[in-house]
Amino acid sequence: MAEHCEKIVGEFSIYTAAALKPKLLEALAAASALSLDLSGVTEIDSAGIQLLLLLKRETLKSGSELRLTGSNPVVDEALALCNLTGLFNPES
Amino acid sequence: MDELEQAKQTFVSEAQDLLRDMESGLMQIEAEPDDAENINAVFRAAHTIKGSAGLFGLAHIVSFTHVVETVLERIRSGKLPPSGDLIALLLECRDHIESLIELLTRGIETPDADTEQRAEALRTQLLGFLDGEGGAETAKAHAPASVLEHDVAESQVPDGQYLVRSRYWHISLRFGEGVLRNGMEPLSFIRYLKKLGEIVHISTLYDAMPPAASMDPESCYLGFEIVFDSAATKPDIERVFEFVEDDCQIRIIPPHSEVTRFRELIEALPEADLKVGEILLKSGALTEQELEAALHNQVVAENQADVPQLPVKRLGEILVEQGVVHAETVRSALDKQDKVQANKLKESKSIRIDADRLDDLINLMGELVIGSAAATLMARKHDLIDVLEAVSSISRLIEDIHDRSLRLRMVQIADTFNRFRRVVRDISREIGKDIDLIIDGGETELDKSVVEKIGDPLTHLVRNAIDHGIENAETRALLGKPANGQIRLNAYHESGSIIIEVSDDGGGIDADKVLAKALANGLVAPTQTLTEKEIFQLIFEPGLSTAEKVSNLSGRGVGMDVVKRNVIALRGTVEVTSELGAGTTVTIRLPLTLSIIDGFLVMVGDSSYVLPLDSVVECVEFTEESRHGHEGNYVAWHEHVLSFVDLRELFKEKGPKAARQTIVVVQGGGQKIGLVVDQFLGEFQTVIKPLNKLFEKLHCVSGSTILGSGEVALILDVLAMTRLVETRVEAE
């Protein structure tokens, strides 16, 4: 199965988490790899981080792949704060 | 028995298990020096024994085991190569610990001077291996250090408490699910925290997050473990989380806190102890020693407080946990965690039961079987059809339960077999032969009482095989055999018996020499013609084994009669097959259990007797004609002359004599004889009741049983009867 691309634009937070969860899980289930473009994210909070962790956990379970693309200082800062950068970007 | 004493007993039996593991593990190291998992297991065993001994204040065990552990640690870290000599020494040390435990079972906690001396000698040898490692370590190992002293050597403070070395704060946060909905953002608290100092390390935990389907994206499942460098005061840091304190578990541990604080933390957190320990280790909050101490102390503290009220099982759990937790955390290997969990699961699936209690149960079950047979009999006697139906279904259930409770006593023979690894190793080292031991069928089960008694005969056979069976290296090379001799232990079930084979690929038995020896000793008359099988069977005769020269039988001889006697005492048989130059196999056939036999019920007058069914060959009518004019107690039987015993005479039975008597032909010890009875009632499952000591000397009777009617029936010893006939024939 091909890689599936998904782009998140705007807030990736408690306000959008409920809507994003099923969408992202579906996207992940539909492909062997999900590439998530976060360059358009304007704000990310614990709820967003949590969703990323959920997706990551699902990929570990199913053996699929999650890639975060599109550099975004807001996202990078939040991931760094939680010491999760390495988890999502194993190569860096 | 007070509970501390009980706990100590648990320690003893666990230590014995661990010592057994240690023995096989040490030998395994010799075979596969690179098996890290195995070396770890040996280390862990020593470590756990030391730790548990510490709980009971058994200083001599602790100090001795400590040195052993230190050496094992060196092996584990690859600093000390596990040479054959070192393993031999460690095995000796293991034996010494075993003897210390053994003393403990006899209530001796302070060993005598001899034991101390032996410990000292072993210790000196061990330290010899450590010497290359620097004097300081040696000195430390040499001191009779207690567990705690060792574990916290570097951070000990005068008052006996010990503090962690980390100069950082440790902050543990677990946010409540409602945090986000209440409009609070966990990340912002952490950002705020950064204003008070520097976050040295942070671990984000999301173990609390449920599976994808039930995960609520608006709930918070996050937790954080933070190592924090700050000059702020505790109230300052607490104030950071002021707004969230109702909705978050906050634990703040100041720098240089007592290790116990971390212990409490580990206990309080929802994640598995191992995981938390690992995070603490990785983030630098605790050093390895401190973590060990924290986890170790957990056991000590709990135990000190609780032992008097502690149920035995709980202690066992703690010990297991301790043994596992230690090594695993030190190794920091995530992938091992699953295994630990699985082990724990396995542990909780089996329980330890005193063998006596099991025997009691089985005895009672035997009584129940008899009782139910009596009920059936009564119902039949009074023609109570409906009662009979009910009783028969009950008795079917009882038989089921009886079978199952008998099975409880079945143990695998593997433990017994594995003990021979050591025997083979030690003897072959001693006499300089290289011998491989191959074990098959270790999973074969047999009754515990049989297992206990089969050890000695097996040892005898294995020793014989090593000593006399396997040739020395030169001879083997000359014969073109592989340099390493081979001894094989095998076990399997066959038609209600268990078969145990001891084979070697040695020189085999020279039948001619055995025969010559037997002739010289008068065991065999020169006129007798014997098959090869019969000749081999001669090696079990006492006359041969007492012969002074054993080696001239090109093989075995020592104590083979003892082996046979032991096996027969277990109602088994032993046979030997051998091919000159290729090897020998001794086959032992044993009943699966000693408490039940398939019996053959016969009546003489008013009394019942039971014969072991497997000894019964045939039943023939006994008539005056069948004597064919033979004088004395002989009848013709299939062109043979059969000696017989009239049970009526033997047991002085007075009851009415049957019009037509029967001869039951039985065989025992290779001899066939006839037994004259009045009536035979057929097969009968017999629960053997041992005879009272008073009747021990009774001839021809091996036990008793109770029949359904409540009557007692004696179980006849067929072997003794054949001997009786033999002596009678000789007298004539």
XYZ file of C-alpha atoms in Angstrom, chain B residues 30-547:
518
model
C 31.323 -24.270 30.973
C 29.552 -25.549 27.872
C 28.516 -22.175 26.506
C 30.620 -19.400 28.001
C 28.920 -16.797 25.802
C 25.386 -17.400 26.995
C 24.904 -14.092 28.784
C 21.368 -14.943 29.829
C 22.595 -18.007 31.630
C 25.470 -16.248 33.383
C 22.970 -13.694 34.509
C 20.717 -16.379 35.905
C 23.576 -17.818 37.954
C 24.492 -14.402 39.218
C 20.891 -13.711 40.066
C 20.616 -16.949 41.992
C 23.643 -16.099 44.125
C 22.417 -12.574 44.552
C 18.976 -13.643 45.675
C 20.337 -16.135 48.160
C 22.561 -13.444 49.587
C 19.735 -10.946 49.759
C 17.307 -13.346 51.397
C 19.904 -14.568 53.858
C 20.403 -10.941 54.786
C 16.744 -10.649 55.691
C 17.209 -13.307 58.313
C 20.477 -11.910 59.580
C 22.415 -14.978 58.471
C 25.724 -13.147 58.326
C 27.847 -16.175 57.502
C 25.779 -17.019 54.415
C 25.700 -13.395 53.337
C 29.437 -12.866 53.661
C 30.337 -16.081 51.878
C 27.820 -15.676 49.091
C 28.920 -12.121 48.658
C 32.369 -13.183 47.499
C 30.839 -15.733 45.154
C 28.563 -13.059 43.789
C 31.476 -10.692 43.295
C 33.312 -13.288 41.238
C 30.162 -14.000 39.218
C 29.773 -10.306 38.612
C 33.283 -10.242 37.138
C 32.378 -13.132 34.871
C 29.175 -11.466 33.882
C 30.891 -8.230 32.937
C 33.474 -10.165 30.954
C 36.340 -9.159 33.205
C 37.039 -12.680 34.335
C 37.115 -15.586 31.893
C 35.163 -18.579 33.214
C 37.929 -21.165 33.116
C 37.298 -24.795 33.998
C 39.135 -24.325 37.290
C 37.067 -21.318 38.215
C 33.825 -23.141 37.455
C 35.012 -26.107 39.490
C 35.737 -23.743 42.364
C 32.382 -22.027 42.018
C 30.684 -25.386 42.064
C 32.498 -26.175 45.285
C 31.373 -22.851 46.675
C 27.840 -23.665 45.643
C 28.137 -26.941 47.527
C 29.363 -25.037 50.529
C 26.365 -22.723 50.454
C 24.199 -25.795 50.164
C 25.798 -27.246 53.259
C 25.223 -23.973 55.092
C 21.556 -24.135 54.128
C 21.520 -27.759 55.149
C 22.846 -26.752 58.584
C 20.072 -24.224 58.738
C 17.442 -26.903 58.265
C 18.835 -28.500 61.392
C 18.537 -25.217 63.197
C 22.249 -24.436 63.204
C 22.842 -20.803 62.399
C 26.418 -20.505 63.560
C 28.580 -22.951 61.671
C 31.278 -24.884 63.499
C 35.014 -24.271 63.143
C 35.426 -26.841 60.362
C 32.774 -25.239 58.208
C 34.252 -21.831 58.855
C 37.638 -23.118 57.849
C 36.276 -24.542 54.646
C 34.562 -21.253 53.880
C 37.802 -19.434 54.529
C 39.732 -21.758 52.215
C 37.202 -21.321 49.421
C 37.104 -17.623 49.971
C 40.872 -17.389 49.696
C 40.760 -19.281 46.419
C 38.020 -17.035 45.076
C 39.956 -13.966 46.048
C 42.880 -15.410 44.137
C 40.791 -15.015 41.005
C 39.891 -11.475 41.957
C 43.440 -10.426 42.763
C 44.202 -9.156 39.317
C 41.349 -6.737 39.747
C 42.957 -4.498 42.323
C 43.378 -4.698 46.051
C 40.598 -2.377 47.086
C 37.890 -4.563 45.619
C 39.465 -7.593 47.238
C 39.521 -5.965 50.613
C 35.929 -4.966 50.288
C 34.915 -8.420 49.256
C 36.886 -9.912 52.055
C 35.199 -7.990 54.783
C 32.119 -9.767 56.071
C 29.976 -7.146 54.467
C 26.268 -7.156 54.939
C 23.996 -6.782 51.984
C 23.231 -3.192 52.627
C 26.789 -2.143 53.194
C 27.687 -3.475 49.818
C 24.809 -2.054 47.926
C 25.240 1.473 49.106
C 28.933 1.441 49.759
C 29.396 4.815 48.173
C 26.569 6.776 49.576
C 26.316 5.564 53.095
C 25.881 8.121 55.811
C 26.567 7.626 59.495
C 23.042 7.169 60.753
C 22.493 4.128 58.553
C 20.187 5.936 56.160
C 21.589 6.702 52.767
C 20.988 9.570 50.466
C 20.997 9.735 46.715
C 23.903 11.502 45.109
C 21.903 13.430 42.559
C 21.960 17.163 43.269
C 18.755 17.676 41.276
C 15.145 17.840 42.231
C 12.933 15.079 41.045
C 9.398 15.995 40.064
C 6.829 13.409 39.175
C 3.555 14.507 37.579
C 0.495 12.509 36.600
C -2.208 14.697 35.167
C -5.834 13.868 35.767
C -8.071 13.123 32.815
C -10.111 16.273 33.291
C -7.216 18.709 33.107
C -7.729 19.684 29.486
C -11.469 20.077 29.788
C -10.903 22.316 32.806
C -9.003 24.615 30.532
C -5.554 23.808 31.812
C -2.606 22.979 29.656
C 0.012 20.616 31.163
C 2.717 21.859 28.834
C 2.334 25.383 30.089
C 3.116 24.277 33.652
C 6.295 22.728 32.437
C 7.168 25.850 30.486
C 6.534 27.815 33.627
C 8.695 25.459 35.653
C 11.579 26.286 33.360
C 11.568 29.797 34.695
C 12.671 28.523 38.117
C 15.606 26.509 36.847
C 16.740 24.085 34.232
C 15.070 20.895 33.178
C 17.942 18.436 33.061
C 15.845 15.560 31.796
C 12.197 14.962 31.186
C 10.393 11.730 30.355
C 6.890 11.858 28.954
C 4.735 8.935 29.962
C 1.552 7.960 28.213
C 1.055 4.445 29.551
C -2.294 5.523 30.959
C -3.651 6.141 27.479
C -6.353 3.562 26.679
C -6.539 1.676 23.360
C -7.264 3.816 20.309
C -10.957 2.991 20.200
C -11.694 4.123 23.739
C -9.173 6.922 23.928
C -10.880 10.236 24.464
C -8.894 12.937 22.650
C -10.168 15.521 25.089
C -8.956 13.671 28.168
C -5.437 13.926 29.387
C -3.418 10.763 29.910
C 0.014 12.269 30.225
C 2.582 12.013 32.970
C 6.061 13.432 33.351
C 9.158 12.524 35.296
C 11.367 15.553 35.515
C 14.913 15.940 36.737
C 15.172 19.593 37.686
C 18.161 21.712 38.519
C 17.174 24.675 40.626
C 18.100 26.689 43.673
C 14.420 27.301 44.357
C 12.764 26.123 47.546
C 10.195 23.386 47.692
C 7.278 25.817 48.240
C 8.437 27.753 45.171
C 8.240 24.651 43.034
C 4.962 23.587 44.575
C 3.531 26.954 43.676
C 4.160 26.252 39.972
C 1.544 23.538 40.107
C -0.789 25.321 42.498
C -3.635 25.635 40.004
C -3.559 22.071 38.957
C -2.927 20.427 42.318
C -6.499 19.134 42.610
C -6.292 17.548 39.223
C -2.787 16.175 39.222
C -0.669 13.855 41.328
C 2.405 15.865 42.130
C 5.438 14.408 43.886
C 8.486 16.517 44.498
C 11.673 14.973 45.843
C 14.373 17.413 46.904
C 18.036 16.861 46.000
C 19.973 14.368 48.114
C 16.856 12.794 49.502
C 16.847 9.428 51.121
C 16.680 6.504 48.773
C 13.488 5.471 50.509
C 11.740 8.489 49.005
C 12.322 7.006 45.581
C 11.165 3.680 46.802
C 7.893 5.280 47.850
C 7.690 6.994 44.497
C 8.258 3.763 42.592
C 5.573 2.095 44.650
C 3.092 4.907 44.286
C 3.308 5.351 40.530
C 0.816 3.470 38.382
C 3.411 2.219 35.901
C 5.256 -1.052 36.478
C 8.087 -0.765 38.994
C 10.597 -1.882 36.417
C 9.605 0.824 34.010
C 9.746 3.552 36.605
C 13.080 2.263 37.835
C 14.411 2.389 34.344
C 13.237 5.924 33.766
C 14.852 7.026 37.003
C 18.030 5.329 35.951
C 18.068 6.782 32.437
C 17.222 10.277 33.509
C 20.058 10.222 35.999
C 17.837 10.674 39.044
C 19.302 7.552 40.545
C 22.512 5.650 40.017
C 22.427 1.925 39.505
C 23.447 1.280 43.085
C 20.865 3.649 44.392
C 18.153 2.086 42.332
C 19.224 -1.310 43.514
C 19.224 -0.063 47.046
C 15.822 1.514 46.606
C 14.371 -1.680 45.259
C 16.273 -3.814 47.678
C 15.387 -1.717 50.628
C 11.824 -2.077 49.614
C 12.108 -5.706 50.470
C 14.058 -5.182 53.655
C 11.750 -2.561 55.009
C 8.608 -4.419 54.180
C 9.988 -7.517 55.620
C 11.201 -6.045 58.865
C 7.865 -4.510 59.473
C 5.756 -7.392 58.386
C 7.457 -10.685 58.958
C 5.608 -11.688 62.084
C 2.239 -11.333 60.363
C 3.519 -12.261 56.960
C 1.982 -15.275 55.307
C 4.648 -17.506 53.832
C 3.547 -17.039 50.253
C 3.953 -13.312 50.431
C 7.585 -13.678 51.376
C 8.103 -15.989 48.463
C 6.690 -13.407 46.146
C 8.931 -10.732 47.508
C 11.955 -12.915 47.106
C 11.097 -13.774 43.555
C 10.456 -10.196 42.763
C 13.656 -9.167 44.356
C 15.624 -11.731 42.456
C 14.157 -10.595 39.188
C 13.811 -6.895 39.704
C 17.436 -6.399 40.558
C 19.191 -7.814 37.617
C 16.655 -6.595 35.132
C 16.810 -2.989 36.126
C 20.554 -3.060 36.212
C 20.554 -4.357 32.699
C 18.134 -1.650 31.591
C 16.782 -3.778 28.834
C 13.280 -2.966 27.836
C 12.819 -6.124 25.855
C 13.337 -8.237 28.943
C 10.320 -6.797 30.631
C 7.831 -9.006 28.888
C 9.807 -12.020 29.907
C 9.785 -10.983 33.529
C 6.062 -10.557 33.382
C 5.678 -13.970 31.837
C 7.861 -15.507 34.501
C 5.860 -13.907 37.225
C 2.729 -15.233 35.669
C 4.186 -18.701 35.587
C 5.307 -18.398 39.179
C 1.844 -17.609 40.383
C 0.416 -20.593 38.552
C 2.111 -23.148 40.751
C 2.063 -23.557 44.476
C 4.282 -25.436 46.804
C 2.623 -28.110 48.886
C 4.071 -30.197 51.623
C 4.370 -33.772 50.329
C 2.886 -35.140 53.548
C -0.287 -33.188 53.034
C -0.571 -34.586 49.554
C -0.060 -38.089 50.886
C -2.777 -37.488 53.458
C -5.127 -36.452 50.688
C -4.285 -39.484 48.612
C -4.748 -41.763 51.598
C -8.149 -40.284 52.226
C -9.013 -40.704 48.577
C -8.080 -44.350 48.890
C -10.434 -44.696 51.842
C -13.144 -42.984 49.853
C -12.731 -45.447 46.990
C -13.128 -48.280 49.439
C -16.091 -46.611 51.109
C -17.882 -46.132 47.845
C -17.272 -49.755 46.911
C -18.854 -50.739 50.211
C -21.879 -48.574 49.472
C -22.270 -50.212 46.065
C -22.067 -53.612 47.677
C -24.751 -52.789 50.242
C -27.072 -51.338 47.639
C -26.699 -54.458 45.585
C -27.180 -56.711 48.570
C -30.494 -55.083 49.453
C -31.520 -54.734 45.833
C -31.969 -50.988 46.013
C -31.939 -50.179 42.313
C -32.312 -46.406 42.656
C -29.654 -46.219 45.370
C -27.398 -48.346 43.222
C -27.723 -45.898 40.371
C -26.863 -42.940 42.555
C -23.966 -44.760 44.137
C -22.510 -45.825 40.840
C -22.387 -42.286 39.537
C -20.767 -41.169 42.768
C -18.203 -43.904 42.577
C -17.351 -42.970 39.027
C -16.645 -39.436 40.191
C -14.624 -40.691 43.102
C -12.495 -42.758 40.800
C -11.894 -39.706 38.655
C -10.854 -37.646 41.636
C -8.696 -40.445 42.867
C -6.903 -40.656 39.544
C -6.380 -36.956 39.527
C -5.105 -36.763 43.057
C -2.650 -39.526 42.272
C -1.504 -37.467 39.333
C -0.728 -34.591 41.692
C 2.159 -36.599 42.969
C 3.604 -37.138 39.538
C 6.779 -35.228 38.928
C 8.977 -34.974 35.894
C 12.099 -37.019 35.956
C 14.112 -34.127 34.525
C 15.278 -32.917 37.924
C 16.642 -36.321 38.773
C 18.306 -36.642 35.401
C 19.821 -33.187 35.543
C 21.532 -33.994 38.790
C 23.683 -36.392 36.800
C 25.222 -33.609 34.799
C 27.186 -32.780 37.881
C 27.988 -36.421 38.656
C 29.211 -37.026 35.130
C 31.181 -33.829 35.092
C 32.879 -34.434 38.431
C 33.774 -38.062 37.886
C 34.931 -37.599 34.336
C 37.168 -34.726 35.415
C 38.505 -36.853 38.206
C 39.462 -39.792 36.040
C 40.338 -37.740 32.992
C 37.751 -38.979 30.511
C 35.768 -36.610 28.348
C 32.165 -37.666 28.563
C 29.005 -36.070 27.235
C 25.744 -36.695 28.989
C 22.674 -36.751 26.802
C 19.302 -36.513 28.465
C 16.096 -37.499 26.741
C 12.546 -37.759 27.968
C 13.089 -35.479 30.954
C 9.421 -34.534 30.786
C 8.332 -38.092 31.544
C 6.349 -38.138 34.749
C 6.373 -40.628 37.559
C 5.345 -40.824 41.161
C 7.360 -38.697 43.531
C 7.965 -41.617 45.852
C 9.489 -43.570 42.970
C 11.608 -40.630 41.867
C 13.070 -40.337 45.340
C 14.125 -43.930 45.416
C 15.465 -44.261 41.912
C 18.275 -41.757 42.417
C 20.679 -44.185 44.101
C 20.420 -47.022 41.610
C 20.773 -44.563 38.752
C 23.856 -43.024 40.315
C 25.306 -46.470 40.560
C 24.634 -47.222 36.931
C 25.973 -43.912 35.702
C 29.123 -44.237 37.786
C 29.636 -47.721 36.483
C 29.200 -46.557 32.934
C 31.758 -43.793 33.364
C 34.194 -45.847 35.326
C 34.076 -49.183 33.553
C 31.943 -48.697 30.487
C 33.577 -45.848 28.620
C 37.112 -46.583 27.496
C 39.936 -44.119 27.990
C 40.765 -41.667 25.246
C 43.610 -43.688 23.713
C 41.546 -46.838 23.414
C 38.705 -44.905 21.877
C 41.031 -43.285 19.375
C 42.416 -46.717 18.535
C 38.932 -48.082 17.966
C 38.008 -45.132 15.831
C 35.307 -43.944 18.241
C 34.689 -40.248 18.850
C 37.036 -38.883 21.513
C 34.209 -37.923 23.823
C 32.432 -40.818 25.451
C 28.686 -40.662 25.536
C 26.258 -41.544 28.290
C 22.587 -41.300 27.591
C 19.748 -41.141 30.062
C 16.359 -41.743 28.588
C 12.879 -42.133 30.015
C 9.520 -42.921 28.508
C 6.190 -44.467 29.342
C 5.216 -47.898 28.163
C 2.010 -49.709 29.030
C 1.554 -48.425 32.542
C 5.218 -48.497 33.400
C 8.014 -46.051 33.104
C 11.155 -47.172 31.369
C 14.473 -45.612 32.290
C 17.511 -46.379 30.210
C 21.138 -45.752 31.010
C 23.293 -46.333 27.951
C 26.928 -45.789 27.154
C 28.953 -46.154 23.998
C 31.783 -47.873 25.823
C 33.352 -51.278 25.572
C 30.289 -53.362 26.282
C 30.182 -56.536 28.315
C 32.069 -59.638 27.318
C 29.534 -62.410 27.788
C 32.208 -65.112 27.754
C 34.100 -63.507 30.592
C 30.934 -63.082 32.640
C 30.074 -66.702 32.087
C 33.579 -67.828 32.998
C 33.399 -65.815 36.173
C 29.970 -67.183 37.010
C 31.182 -70.733 36.463
C 34.206 -70.099 38.659
C 31.967 -68.726 41.386
C 29.575 -71.610 41.123
C 26.693 -69.388 40.127
C 26.112 -71.449 37.037
C 26.480 -75.196 36.687
C 28.809 -76.257 33.843
C 25.951 -78.248 32.333
C 23.638 -75.250 32.039
C 23.284 -73.630 28.671
C 22.450 -69.960 28.875
C 21.359 -67.488 26.284
C 23.334 -64.281 25.993
C 20.509 -62.425 27.675
C 20.593 -64.777 30.620
C 24.332 -64.364 30.878
C 24.058 -60.599 30.999
C 21.418 -60.944 33.654
C 24.054 -62.693 35.783
C 25.871 -59.435 36.403
C 23.086 -58.551 38.794
C 23.882 -61.565 40.947
C 25.534 -60.854 44.270
C 28.115 -63.574 43.690
C 29.571 -61.751 40.751
C 29.657 -58.270 42.114
C 31.549 -59.261 45.218
C 34.297 -60.519 42.972
